Short mmCIF file of C-alpha atoms and ligand atoms in Angstrom, two decimals:
data_model
loop_
_atom_site.label_atom_id
_atom_site.label_comp_id
_atom_site.label_asym_id
_atom_site.label_seq_id
_atom_site.Cartn_x
_atom_site.Cartn_y
_atom_site.Cartn_z
CA MET E 1 10.21 101.44 13.47
CA LEU E 2 11.38 97.89 14.33
CA LYS E 3 11.16 95.73 11.22
CA ILE E 4 10.61 92.06 12.06
CA VAL E 5 10.48 88.76 10.21
CA VAL E 6 8.49 86.03 11.98
CA CYS E 7 9.47 82.37 11.46
CA VAL E 8 6.78 79.74 12.02
CA SER E 9 6.23 76.00 11.50
CA GLY E 10 2.64 75.14 12.32
CA GLY E 11 -0.56 76.60 13.71
CA GLY E 12 0.75 80.10 14.17
CA THR E 13 -1.15 81.07 17.32
CA ASN E 14 1.91 82.98 18.54
CA LEU E 15 2.08 84.78 15.19
CA GLN E 16 -1.61 85.63 15.60
CA ALA E 17 -0.92 87.01 19.09
CA ILE E 18 1.77 89.28 17.58
CA LEU E 19 -0.51 90.49 14.75
CA ASP E 20 -3.38 91.12 17.19
CA ALA E 21 -1.06 93.01 19.54
CA ILE E 22 0.16 95.23 16.68
CA ASP E 23 -3.46 95.91 15.64
CA SER E 24 -4.56 96.73 19.18
CA GLY E 25 -1.51 98.88 19.97
CA ARG E 26 -0.02 96.57 22.62
CA ILE E 27 3.00 96.35 20.32
CA THR E 28 4.07 99.74 18.95
CA ASN E 29 6.76 100.93 16.52
CA THR E 30 6.82 97.53 14.82
CA GLN E 31 6.23 96.35 11.27
CA VAL E 32 6.11 92.71 10.10
CA LEU E 33 8.13 92.54 6.86
CA ALA E 34 7.40 88.87 6.14
CA VAL E 35 6.52 85.51 7.63
CA ILE E 36 8.69 82.50 6.71
CA SER E 37 7.85 78.85 7.28
CA ASN E 38 9.75 75.61 6.71
CA ASN E 39 6.35 74.05 6.03
CA ALA E 40 4.32 75.20 3.00
CA GLY E 41 1.13 73.81 4.58
CA ALA E 42 1.48 75.74 7.83
CA LYS E 43 -1.74 77.45 8.92
CA ALA E 44 0.51 80.25 10.11
CA LEU E 45 1.20 81.22 6.47
CA GLU E 46 -2.53 81.57 5.88
CA ARG E 47 -2.83 83.79 8.94
CA ALA E 48 -0.06 86.02 7.51
CA ARG E 49 -1.66 86.24 4.04
CA ASP E 50 -5.08 86.99 5.61
CA HIS E 51 -3.34 89.93 7.23
CA GLY E 52 -1.83 91.13 3.95
CA ILE E 53 1.68 90.13 5.02
CA GLU E 54 4.11 88.46 2.65
CA ALA E 55 4.32 84.75 3.49
CA ARG E 56 7.04 82.45 2.15
CA ALA E 57 7.76 78.75 2.51
CA LEU E 58 11.35 77.51 2.52
CA SER E 59 11.48 73.77 3.04
CA PRO E 60 14.72 71.95 3.94
CA ARG E 61 13.43 69.01 1.87
CA LYS E 62 13.74 71.06 -1.32
CA TYR E 63 17.53 71.35 -0.89
CA PRO E 64 20.19 68.68 -1.50
CA ASP E 65 21.45 68.89 2.08
CA ARG E 66 21.12 70.88 5.29
CA GLU E 67 24.06 73.14 4.45
CA ALA E 68 22.39 74.19 1.17
CA PHE E 69 19.16 74.96 3.07
CA ASN E 70 21.07 76.86 5.76
CA GLN E 71 22.78 78.96 3.13
CA ALA E 72 19.55 79.71 1.21
CA PHE E 73 17.63 80.51 4.41
CA THR E 74 20.36 82.88 5.60
CA GLU E 75 20.56 84.62 2.20
CA GLU E 76 16.78 85.05 2.16
CA MET E 77 16.94 86.61 5.60
CA GLU E 78 19.81 88.89 4.64
CA LYS E 79 17.78 90.14 1.67
CA LEU E 80 14.84 90.95 3.92
CA SER E 81 17.30 92.54 6.36
CA PRO E 82 15.03 92.72 9.45
CA ASP E 83 16.01 94.47 12.69
CA LEU E 84 14.69 91.45 14.61
CA ILE E 85 13.91 87.82 13.74
CA VAL E 86 11.11 86.35 15.87
CA LEU E 87 10.90 82.56 16.18
CA ALA E 88 7.23 82.03 16.97
CA GLY E 89 6.89 78.25 17.03
CA PHE E 90 9.71 77.66 14.56
CA LEU E 91 10.87 74.07 14.89
CA VAL E 92 14.00 74.19 12.73
CA ARG E 93 17.43 74.88 14.15
CA ILE E 94 18.66 78.34 13.12
CA PRO E 95 21.75 78.06 10.88
CA PRO E 96 24.99 79.07 12.64
CA GLN E 97 25.72 81.58 9.87
CA MET E 98 22.33 83.26 10.52
CA VAL E 99 23.00 83.40 14.28
CA ALA E 100 26.33 85.06 13.49
CA ALA E 101 24.85 87.51 10.95
CA PHE E 102 21.97 88.49 13.28
CA SER E 103 23.76 88.26 16.61
CA GLY E 104 21.55 89.62 19.42
CA ARG E 105 18.70 90.16 16.97
CA ILE E 106 16.88 86.80 17.14
CA VAL E 107 14.31 85.93 19.83
CA ASN E 108 12.52 82.65 20.49
CA ILE E 109 9.51 81.56 22.52
CA HIS E 110 9.87 78.19 24.26
CA PRO E 111 6.99 76.46 26.09
CA SER E 112 8.73 75.67 29.39
CA LEU E 113 10.63 77.40 32.17
CA ILE E 114 14.17 77.15 30.76
CA PRO E 115 16.44 75.38 31.77
CA SER E 116 13.74 72.73 32.35
CA PHE E 117 12.43 70.76 29.38
CA CYS E 118 14.50 72.41 26.67
CA GLY E 119 17.33 71.62 24.27
CA VAL E 120 17.52 68.99 21.55
CA GLY E 121 14.26 67.03 21.11
CA TYR E 122 12.15 69.41 23.23
CA TYR E 123 9.72 71.23 20.98
CA GLY E 124 5.95 71.73 20.63
CA LEU E 125 3.75 69.17 22.34
CA LYS E 126 6.75 67.01 23.33
CA VAL E 127 7.73 69.60 25.93
CA HIS E 128 4.38 69.22 27.69
CA GLU E 129 4.47 65.41 27.42
CA LYS E 130 7.84 65.43 29.22
CA ALA E 131 6.62 67.87 31.87
CA LEU E 132 3.60 65.65 32.63
CA GLU E 133 5.78 62.49 32.63
CA ARG E 134 8.07 64.12 35.21
CA GLY E 135 5.07 65.21 37.29
CA VAL E 136 6.03 68.87 37.69
CA LYS E 137 3.36 71.01 39.32
CA VAL E 138 4.41 74.26 37.67
CA THR E 139 5.61 74.85 34.12
CA GLY E 140 5.42 77.93 31.88
CA ALA E 141 7.10 79.67 28.98
CA THR E 142 10.32 81.57 28.27
CA VAL E 143 11.28 84.25 25.74
CA HIS E 144 15.00 84.40 25.11
CA PHE E 145 17.59 85.68 22.69
CA VAL E 146 19.03 83.02 20.39
CA ASN E 147 22.74 82.25 20.46
CA ASP E 148 24.60 79.29 18.98
CA GLY E 149 23.39 76.91 21.72
CA MET E 150 19.99 75.21 21.82
CA ASP E 151 17.62 77.27 24.03
CA GLU E 152 20.69 78.72 25.76
CA GLY E 153 20.63 82.44 24.93
CA PRO E 154 19.95 85.22 27.46
CA ILE E 155 16.47 84.99 29.00
CA ILE E 156 14.23 88.01 28.43
CA ALA E 157 11.12 86.96 30.36
CA GLN E 158 9.42 83.93 31.90
CA LYS E 159 5.96 83.21 33.23
CA ALA E 160 4.89 80.28 35.39
CA VAL E 161 1.70 78.31 34.74
CA ASP E 162 0.16 75.69 37.06
CA VAL E 163 -0.20 72.09 35.94
CA GLU E 164 -3.67 70.83 36.84
CA GLU E 165 -4.91 67.40 37.87
CA GLY E 166 -6.01 65.46 34.78
CA ASP E 167 -4.03 67.62 32.32
CA THR E 168 -3.18 66.08 28.95
CA PRO E 169 -0.30 67.44 26.85
CA GLU E 170 -2.92 69.26 24.78
CA THR E 171 -4.75 70.93 27.70
CA LEU E 172 -1.44 71.91 29.27
CA GLN E 173 -0.12 73.30 25.97
CA ARG E 174 -3.24 75.42 25.56
CA ARG E 175 -3.02 76.81 29.13
CA VAL E 176 0.69 77.66 28.69
CA MET E 177 -0.11 79.45 25.43
CA GLU E 178 -3.06 81.40 26.87
CA GLN E 179 -1.51 82.31 30.22
CA ALA E 180 2.11 82.77 29.17
CA GLU E 181 3.21 82.61 25.50
CA TRP E 182 0.63 84.93 23.93
CA ILE E 183 1.46 87.54 26.59
CA LEU E 184 5.25 87.19 26.88
CA LEU E 185 6.20 87.24 23.21
CA PRO E 186 4.26 90.39 22.21
CA GLN E 187 5.52 92.09 25.39
CA ALA E 188 9.16 91.23 24.54
CA ILE E 189 8.77 92.56 20.99
CA ASP E 190 7.26 95.79 22.31
CA ASP E 191 10.11 96.12 24.83
CA ILE E 192 12.72 95.68 22.07
CA ALA E 193 10.86 98.03 19.69
CA ASN E 194 10.78 100.70 22.38
CA ASP E 195 14.36 100.23 23.47
CA ARG E 196 13.60 98.87 26.94
CA ILE E 197 15.82 95.81 26.51
CA HIS E 198 19.51 95.81 25.85
CA ILE E 199 21.51 92.72 24.91
CA ILE E 200 25.00 92.75 26.39
CA ASP E 201 26.49 89.67 24.71
CA ASN E 202 25.61 86.06 23.88
CA LYS E 203 25.04 85.29 27.54
CA ALA E 204 23.45 88.36 29.08
CA MET E 205 20.80 91.05 28.63
CA ARG E 206 19.46 93.81 30.83
CA ARG E 207 16.39 96.00 31.07
CA LYS E 208 16.99 99.71 30.73
C1 GAR M 301 4.40 76.98 20.79
O1 GAR M 301 4.00 76.35 21.98
C2 GAR M 301 5.88 77.38 20.91
O2 GAR M 301 6.24 77.80 22.19
C3 GAR M 301 6.56 76.09 20.56
O3 GAR M 301 5.80 75.58 19.48
C4 GAR M 301 4.43 75.99 19.62
C5 GAR M 301 3.97 76.61 18.33
O4 GAR M 301 2.60 76.96 18.37
N1 GAR M 301 7.93 76.31 20.23
C6 GAR M 301 8.91 75.43 20.53
O5 GAR M 301 8.69 74.35 21.05
C7 GAR M 301 10.32 75.90 20.17
N2 GAR M 301 11.30 75.04 20.76
P1 GAR M 301 1.98 78.04 17.37
O6 GAR M 301 2.42 77.66 15.97
O7 GAR M 301 0.51 77.90 17.55
O8 GAR M 301 2.50 79.39 17.78
#
C-alpha cells in the first residue's frame, strides 16, 4: 500500500481528483495519510476533512523565518513518514532538506508543458496569463518528480491542451485542469503505487 501525503494551497481540485480516483478504483493500493496546507483557509483542507482525512495547516507566517518553517515542515513530514509526497497545487517551495530526505519520492503537478512557463514566479493562474500573453496555441500540464531545482525534476507525463480563441486565464486554467491535470496526476500516483514507474536519479525516470 502506497502511503501518501498531499500538500495543497488553495481550491484543492487536484486533491479532489485524487480522492475521487481512489474511491472509484482508478487509483489502487494507495492511502492518503494526511493533507497539509500552508494556508489554514484553503478549501482543500475542507475537502480532506469531508473525506475523513487528517488535514493540517502549517503557515510560514507563524515562524520567525523561512529556515524555521522549513525545519518544522520537514520534521512534520518525517513524522508522517509517507512513501510519496504529492504536491497538488502547493505553491510553496519545498525545503532543500525535505527534497534530500524524500529524494525521488515527491511529485508535482504543473499547469504547463515544462520547460515552457515554469520556474520561479510561474504558479497557478499566472502560468495561464503568461501563456496567453505569449500567444501559444497549445499548452497543457506536466507531472514530474521534484528535485532541488524549480520544476526541473524528471518528467513523468505530459498532456497537451488547445488554447481557444477568446480564452481568459480562468477559462484556460479550467480546460487544462479538466483535460490534463485531473487525469495525469491520479494516473501518475496509480503508476507509482503499482510499481510501473522507476526513478533512476534526480534527472531521469523510466517506465517499467
Ligand atoms: C493547479 O492548476 C496546479 O497545477 C497549480 O496550481 C493549481 C491548483 O489548483 N500548481 C502550480 O502552479 C505549481 N507550480 P487546485 O488547488 O484546484 O488543485
